[in-house]
Amino acid sequence: MPANLFSRALNGGVDDYDHRSLGTRRCMIQPDPDNEGSFHVCVIASDQRETAVAKDAIIRELERHNYSEETTFGIKLALEEALTNAVKHGNRADPDKKITVRYAVSDEKAVIIVRDEGTGFEPENIPDCTEPERLPIPNGRGIMLIRFYMDEVCYRDNGREIYFMKRRD
């Protein structure tokens, strides 16, 4: 293995590397939901079409760990909302900005972190989408849905990063 890949794996918690002799990618470190340094990392462009890369990878992990359809649905919905918010509101669809998705799935729980390069926001300043005057407005429900489906939700770095976790049912 080339020295730079080895040092990246040791120093950065890199989850996979290119096995040129095998022509496949293999997991070097089993991601641990309690250790963010071991998470899989996926960096994508600020484009809704690009979000499928991260979604597909996470869904594969949920399937590999035999998560129920109901739990998988909730995680997928929360992930779609977080990614949409990162593209649309965080990075304002700026093609020069990136979204970083870090995740770990175990038999006990799934942890996902979505980070954008925007200016951030104060989650407590988001209007309550269930207020009667807000019901006809066709947006603003993403944060509510994430909070409903996930067991833990935490905004970090002035709203530029959302951490959410779902325990396996």
PDB file of C-alpha atoms in Angstrom:
ATOM      1  CA  MET A   1       0.000   0.000   0.000  1.00  0.00           C
ATOM      2  CA  PRO A   2       1.399   3.453  -0.850  1.00  0.00           C
ATOM      3  CA  ALA A   3       2.726   5.339   2.177  1.00  0.00           C
ATOM      4  CA  ASN A   4       0.349   8.290   1.773  1.00  0.00           C
ATOM      5  CA  LEU A   5      -2.728   6.027   1.922  1.00  0.00           C
ATOM      6  CA  PHE A   6      -1.345   4.244   4.971  1.00  0.00           C
ATOM      7  CA  SER A   7      -0.680   7.493   6.825  1.00  0.00           C
ATOM      8  CA  ARG A   8      -4.125   8.848   5.884  1.00  0.00           C
ATOM      9  CA  ALA A   9      -5.697   5.676   7.249  1.00  0.00           C
ATOM     10  CA  LEU A  10      -3.773   5.906  10.517  1.00  0.00           C
ATOM     11  CA  ASN A  11      -4.104   9.639  11.045  1.00  0.00           C
ATOM     12  CA  GLY A  12      -7.503  10.536   9.673  1.00  0.00           C
ATOM     13  CA  GLY A  13      -9.811   7.663  10.484  1.00  0.00           C
ATOM     14  CA  VAL A  14     -10.156   6.951   6.791  1.00  0.00           C
ATOM     15  CA  ASP A  15     -12.787   4.297   6.330  1.00  0.00           C
ATOM     16  CA  ASP A  16     -11.679   2.887   3.011  1.00  0.00           C
ATOM     17  CA  TYR A  17      -8.905   2.979   0.482  1.00  0.00           C
ATOM     18  CA  ASP A  18      -8.293   1.769  -3.022  1.00  0.00           C
ATOM     19  CA  HIS A  19      -6.891  -1.759  -3.193  1.00  0.00           C
ATOM     20  CA  ARG A  20      -5.328  -1.402  -6.629  1.00  0.00           C
ATOM     21  CA  SER A  21      -4.231  -5.021  -6.743  1.00  0.00           C
ATOM     22  CA  LEU A  22      -7.767  -6.227  -6.003  1.00  0.00           C
ATOM     23  CA  GLY A  23      -9.608  -3.513  -7.907  1.00  0.00           C
ATOM     24  CA  THR A  24     -12.080  -3.116  -5.032  1.00  0.00           C
ATOM     25  CA  ARG A  25     -12.630  -0.818  -2.084  1.00  0.00           C
ATOM     26  CA  ARG A  26     -12.563  -2.382   1.358  1.00  0.00           C
ATOM     27  CA  CYS A  27     -13.313  -1.077   4.799  1.00  0.00           C
ATOM     28  CA  MET A  28     -10.158  -0.609   6.868  1.00  0.00           C
ATOM     29  CA  ILE A  29     -11.796   0.489  10.102  1.00  0.00           C
ATOM     30  CA  GLN A  30     -15.235  -0.621  11.238  1.00  0.00           C
ATOM     31  CA  PRO A  31     -17.071   2.663  11.848  1.00  0.00           C
ATOM     32  CA  ASP A  32     -18.145   3.094  15.454  1.00  0.00           C
ATOM     33  CA  PRO A  33     -21.241   5.270  16.060  1.00  0.00           C
ATOM     34  CA  ASP A  34     -19.689   6.386  19.356  1.00  0.00           C
ATOM     35  CA  ASN A  35     -16.410   7.501  17.722  1.00  0.00           C
ATOM     36  CA  GLU A  36     -16.796  10.183  15.056  1.00  0.00           C
ATOM     37  CA  GLY A  37     -13.165   9.730  14.018  1.00  0.00           C
ATOM     38  CA  SER A  38     -14.050   6.299  12.610  1.00  0.00           C
ATOM     39  CA  PHE A  39     -17.045   7.369  10.491  1.00  0.00           C
ATOM     40  CA  HIS A  40     -17.389   6.839   6.756  1.00  0.00           C
ATOM     41  CA  VAL A  41     -16.994  10.177   4.975  1.00  0.00           C
ATOM     42  CA  CYS A  42     -18.691  11.274   1.770  1.00  0.00           C
ATOM     43  CA  VAL A  43     -18.058  14.736   0.289  1.00  0.00           C
ATOM     44  CA  ILE A  44     -20.496  15.852  -2.407  1.00  0.00           C
ATOM     45  CA  ALA A  45     -21.216  18.939  -4.461  1.00  0.00           C
ATOM     46  CA  SER A  46     -24.079  21.279  -3.529  1.00  0.00           C
ATOM     47  CA  ASP A  47     -26.440  19.686  -6.031  1.00  0.00           C
ATOM     48  CA  GLN A  48     -29.589  17.682  -5.225  1.00  0.00           C
ATOM     49  CA  ARG A  49     -28.576  15.040  -7.776  1.00  0.00           C
ATOM     50  CA  GLU A  50     -25.289  14.461  -5.945  1.00  0.00           C
ATOM     51  CA  THR A  51     -27.074  13.651  -2.674  1.00  0.00           C
ATOM     52  CA  ALA A  52     -27.950  10.193  -4.036  1.00  0.00           C
ATOM     53  CA  VAL A  53     -24.317   9.139  -3.532  1.00  0.00           C
ATOM     54  CA  ALA A  54     -24.527   9.634   0.237  1.00  0.00           C
ATOM     55  CA  LYS A  55     -28.107   8.331   0.533  1.00  0.00           C
ATOM     56  CA  ASP A  56     -27.316   5.139  -1.370  1.00  0.00           C
ATOM     57  CA  ALA A  57     -24.220   4.421   0.712  1.00  0.00           C
ATOM     58  CA  ILE A  58     -26.112   4.861   3.993  1.00  0.00           C
ATOM     59  CA  ILE A  59     -29.093   2.789   2.836  1.00  0.00           C
ATOM     60  CA  ARG A  60     -26.699  -0.029   1.888  1.00  0.00           C
ATOM     61  CA  GLU A  61     -25.270   0.048   5.417  1.00  0.00           C
ATOM     62  CA  LEU A  62     -28.753  -0.036   6.956  1.00  0.00           C
ATOM     63  CA  GLU A  63     -29.648  -3.026   4.781  1.00  0.00           C
ATOM     64  CA  ARG A  64     -26.370  -4.756   5.638  1.00  0.00           C
ATOM     65  CA  HIS A  65     -27.267  -4.420   9.325  1.00  0.00           C
ATOM     66  CA  ASN A  66     -30.854  -5.605   8.687  1.00  0.00           C
ATOM     67  CA  TYR A  67     -32.645  -2.463   9.863  1.00  0.00           C
ATOM     68  CA  SER A  68     -36.430  -2.687   9.567  1.00  0.00           C
ATOM     69  CA  GLU A  69     -38.272  -1.026   6.690  1.00  0.00           C
ATOM     70  CA  GLU A  70     -39.893   1.405   9.117  1.00  0.00           C
ATOM     71  CA  THR A  71     -36.591   2.470  10.696  1.00  0.00           C
ATOM     72  CA  THR A  72     -34.900   2.696   7.297  1.00  0.00           C
ATOM     73  CA  PHE A  73     -37.752   4.877   6.017  1.00  0.00           C
ATOM     74  CA  GLY A  74     -37.346   7.306   8.936  1.00  0.00           C
ATOM     75  CA  ILE A  75     -33.575   7.530   8.535  1.00  0.00           C
ATOM     76  CA  LYS A  76     -33.866   7.999   4.788  1.00  0.00           C
ATOM     77  CA  LEU A  77     -36.474  10.749   5.204  1.00  0.00           C
ATOM     78  CA  ALA A  78     -34.375  12.559   7.835  1.00  0.00           C
ATOM     79  CA  LEU A  79     -31.293  12.252   5.632  1.00  0.00           C
ATOM     80  CA  GLU A  80     -33.136  13.598   2.572  1.00  0.00           C
ATOM     81  CA  GLU A  81     -34.387  16.581   4.594  1.00  0.00           C
ATOM     82  CA  ALA A  82     -30.933  17.303   6.046  1.00  0.00           C
ATOM     83  CA  LEU A  83     -29.291  17.085   2.620  1.00  0.00           C
ATOM     84  CA  THR A  84     -31.957  19.261   0.998  1.00  0.00           C
ATOM     85  CA  ASN A  85     -31.488  21.862   3.732  1.00  0.00           C
ATOM     86  CA  ALA A  86     -27.699  21.755   3.256  1.00  0.00           C
ATOM     87  CA  VAL A  87     -27.958  22.231  -0.520  1.00  0.00           C
ATOM     88  CA  LYS A  88     -30.820  24.735  -0.588  1.00  0.00           C
ATOM     89  CA  HIS A  89     -30.481  26.778   2.598  1.00  0.00           C
ATOM     90  CA  GLY A  90     -26.926  26.177   3.815  1.00  0.00           C
ATOM     91  CA  ASN A  91     -24.908  26.352   0.621  1.00  0.00           C
ATOM     92  CA  ARG A  92     -27.625  28.102  -1.415  1.00  0.00           C
ATOM     93  CA  ALA A  93     -26.917  25.634  -4.268  1.00  0.00           C
ATOM     94  CA  ASP A  94     -23.480  27.220  -4.744  1.00  0.00           C
ATOM     95  CA  PRO A  95     -21.556  24.768  -6.975  1.00  0.00           C
ATOM     96  CA  ASP A  96     -18.272  25.870  -5.380  1.00  0.00           C
ATOM     97  CA  LYS A  97     -19.399  24.707  -1.930  1.00  0.00           C
ATOM     98  CA  LYS A  98     -19.413  21.125  -0.668  1.00  0.00           C
ATOM     99  CA  ILE A  99     -21.489  19.048   1.718  1.00  0.00           C
ATOM    100  CA  THR A 100     -19.755  16.562   3.975  1.00  0.00           C
ATOM    101  CA  VAL A 101     -21.711  13.541   5.189  1.00  0.00           C
ATOM    102  CA  ARG A 102     -20.188  11.401   7.929  1.00  0.00           C
ATOM    103  CA  TYR A 103     -21.941   8.273   9.120  1.00  0.00           C
ATOM    104  CA  ALA A 104     -21.660   5.057  11.057  1.00  0.00           C
ATOM    105  CA  VAL A 105     -24.178   2.238  11.249  1.00  0.00           C
ATOM    106  CA  SER A 106     -23.971  -0.589  13.766  1.00  0.00           C
ATOM    107  CA  ASP A 107     -26.384  -3.274  14.884  1.00  0.00           C
ATOM    108  CA  GLU A 108     -27.524  -0.908  17.671  1.00  0.00           C
ATOM    109  CA  LYS A 109     -27.817   2.504  16.014  1.00  0.00           C
ATOM    110  CA  ALA A 110     -27.159   4.723  13.026  1.00  0.00           C
ATOM    111  CA  VAL A 111     -25.466   8.109  13.385  1.00  0.00           C
ATOM    112  CA  ILE A 112     -25.362  10.631  10.545  1.00  0.00           C
ATOM    113  CA  ILE A 113     -23.745  14.061  10.420  1.00  0.00           C
ATOM    114  CA  VAL A 114     -24.415  16.462   7.551  1.00  0.00           C
ATOM    115  CA  ARG A 115     -22.282  19.598   7.273  1.00  0.00           C
ATOM    116  CA  ASP A 116     -22.560  22.448   4.793  1.00  0.00           C
ATOM    117  CA  GLU A 117     -20.305  25.436   4.099  1.00  0.00           C
ATOM    118  CA  GLY A 118     -22.993  28.068   4.566  1.00  0.00           C
ATOM    119  CA  THR A 119     -23.251  30.857   7.129  1.00  0.00           C
ATOM    120  CA  GLY A 120     -25.286  28.761   9.571  1.00  0.00           C
ATOM    121  CA  PHE A 121     -28.558  29.514  11.342  1.00  0.00           C
ATOM    122  CA  GLU A 122     -30.201  29.436  14.738  1.00  0.00           C
ATOM    123  CA  PRO A 123     -32.573  26.422  14.833  1.00  0.00           C
ATOM    124  CA  GLU A 124     -34.636  27.995  17.617  1.00  0.00           C
ATOM    125  CA  ASN A 125     -35.453  30.918  15.274  1.00  0.00           C
ATOM    126  CA  ILE A 126     -37.144  28.659  12.716  1.00  0.00           C
ATOM    127  CA  PRO A 127     -40.923  29.280  12.847  1.00  0.00           C
ATOM    128  CA  ASP A 128     -43.176  26.471  14.055  1.00  0.00           C
ATOM    129  CA  CYS A 129     -44.564  24.938  10.871  1.00  0.00           C
ATOM    130  CA  THR A 130     -47.641  23.659  12.750  1.00  0.00           C
ATOM    131  CA  GLU A 131     -48.888  27.193  13.557  1.00  0.00           C
ATOM    132  CA  PRO A 132     -52.167  27.837  11.702  1.00  0.00           C
ATOM    133  CA  GLU A 133     -50.737  30.725   9.646  1.00  0.00           C
ATOM    134  CA  ARG A 134     -47.811  28.530   8.514  1.00  0.00           C
ATOM    135  CA  LEU A 135     -49.865  25.480   7.444  1.00  0.00           C
ATOM    136  CA  PRO A 136     -50.468  26.679   3.855  1.00  0.00           C
ATOM    137  CA  ILE A 137     -46.756  27.376   3.313  1.00  0.00           C
ATOM    138  CA  PRO A 138     -45.277  24.470   1.305  1.00  0.00           C
ATOM    139  CA  ASN A 139     -41.885  24.414   3.043  1.00  0.00           C
ATOM    140  CA  GLY A 140     -40.363  24.546   6.501  1.00  0.00           C
ATOM    141  CA  ARG A 141     -41.239  21.046   7.670  1.00  0.00           C
ATOM    142  CA  GLY A 142     -37.839  19.379   7.282  1.00  0.00           C
ATOM    143  CA  ILE A 143     -36.534  20.121  10.775  1.00  0.00           C
ATOM    144  CA  MET A 144     -39.810  18.934  12.311  1.00  0.00           C
ATOM    145  CA  LEU A 145     -39.629  15.663  10.345  1.00  0.00           C
ATOM    146  CA  ILE A 146     -36.020  15.043  11.330  1.00  0.00           C
ATOM    147  CA  ARG A 147     -36.856  15.596  15.001  1.00  0.00           C
ATOM    148  CA  PHE A 148     -39.916  13.339  14.742  1.00  0.00           C
ATOM    149  CA  TYR A 149     -38.135  10.351  13.190  1.00  0.00           C
ATOM    150  CA  MET A 150     -34.766  10.515  14.966  1.00  0.00           C
ATOM    151  CA  ASP A 151     -33.984   9.664  18.595  1.00  0.00           C
ATOM    152  CA  GLU A 152     -31.401  12.446  18.928  1.00  0.00           C
ATOM    153  CA  VAL A 153     -30.917  15.637  16.900  1.00  0.00           C
ATOM    154  CA  CYS A 154     -28.261  18.236  17.583  1.00  0.00           C
ATOM    155  CA  TYR A 155     -27.226  21.292  15.594  1.00  0.00           C
ATOM    156  CA  ARG A 156     -23.566  22.228  15.863  1.00  0.00           C
ATOM    157  CA  ASP A 157     -21.252  24.979  14.651  1.00  0.00           C
ATOM    158  CA  ASN A 158     -23.985  27.630  14.492  1.00  0.00           C
ATOM    159  CA  GLY A 159     -26.298  25.369  12.477  1.00  0.00           C
ATOM    160  CA  ARG A 160     -23.783  24.427   9.783  1.00  0.00           C
ATOM    161  CA  GLU A 161     -23.818  20.831  10.989  1.00  0.00           C
ATOM    162  CA  ILE A 162     -26.634  18.535  12.039  1.00  0.00           C
ATOM    163  CA  TYR A 163     -25.996  15.354  14.020  1.00  0.00           C
ATOM    164  CA  PHE A 164     -28.812  12.823  14.202  1.00  0.00           C
ATOM    165  CA  MET A 165     -29.063   9.338  15.607  1.00  0.00           C
ATOM    166  CA  LYS A 166     -31.621   6.562  15.390  1.00  0.00           C
ATOM    167  CA  ARG A 167     -31.552   3.514  17.624  1.00  0.00           C
ATOM    168  CA  ARG A 168     -32.475   0.279  15.964  1.00  0.00           C
ATOM    169  CA  ASP A 169     -36.027  -0.840  16.711  1.00  0.00           C
TER     170      ASP A 169
END
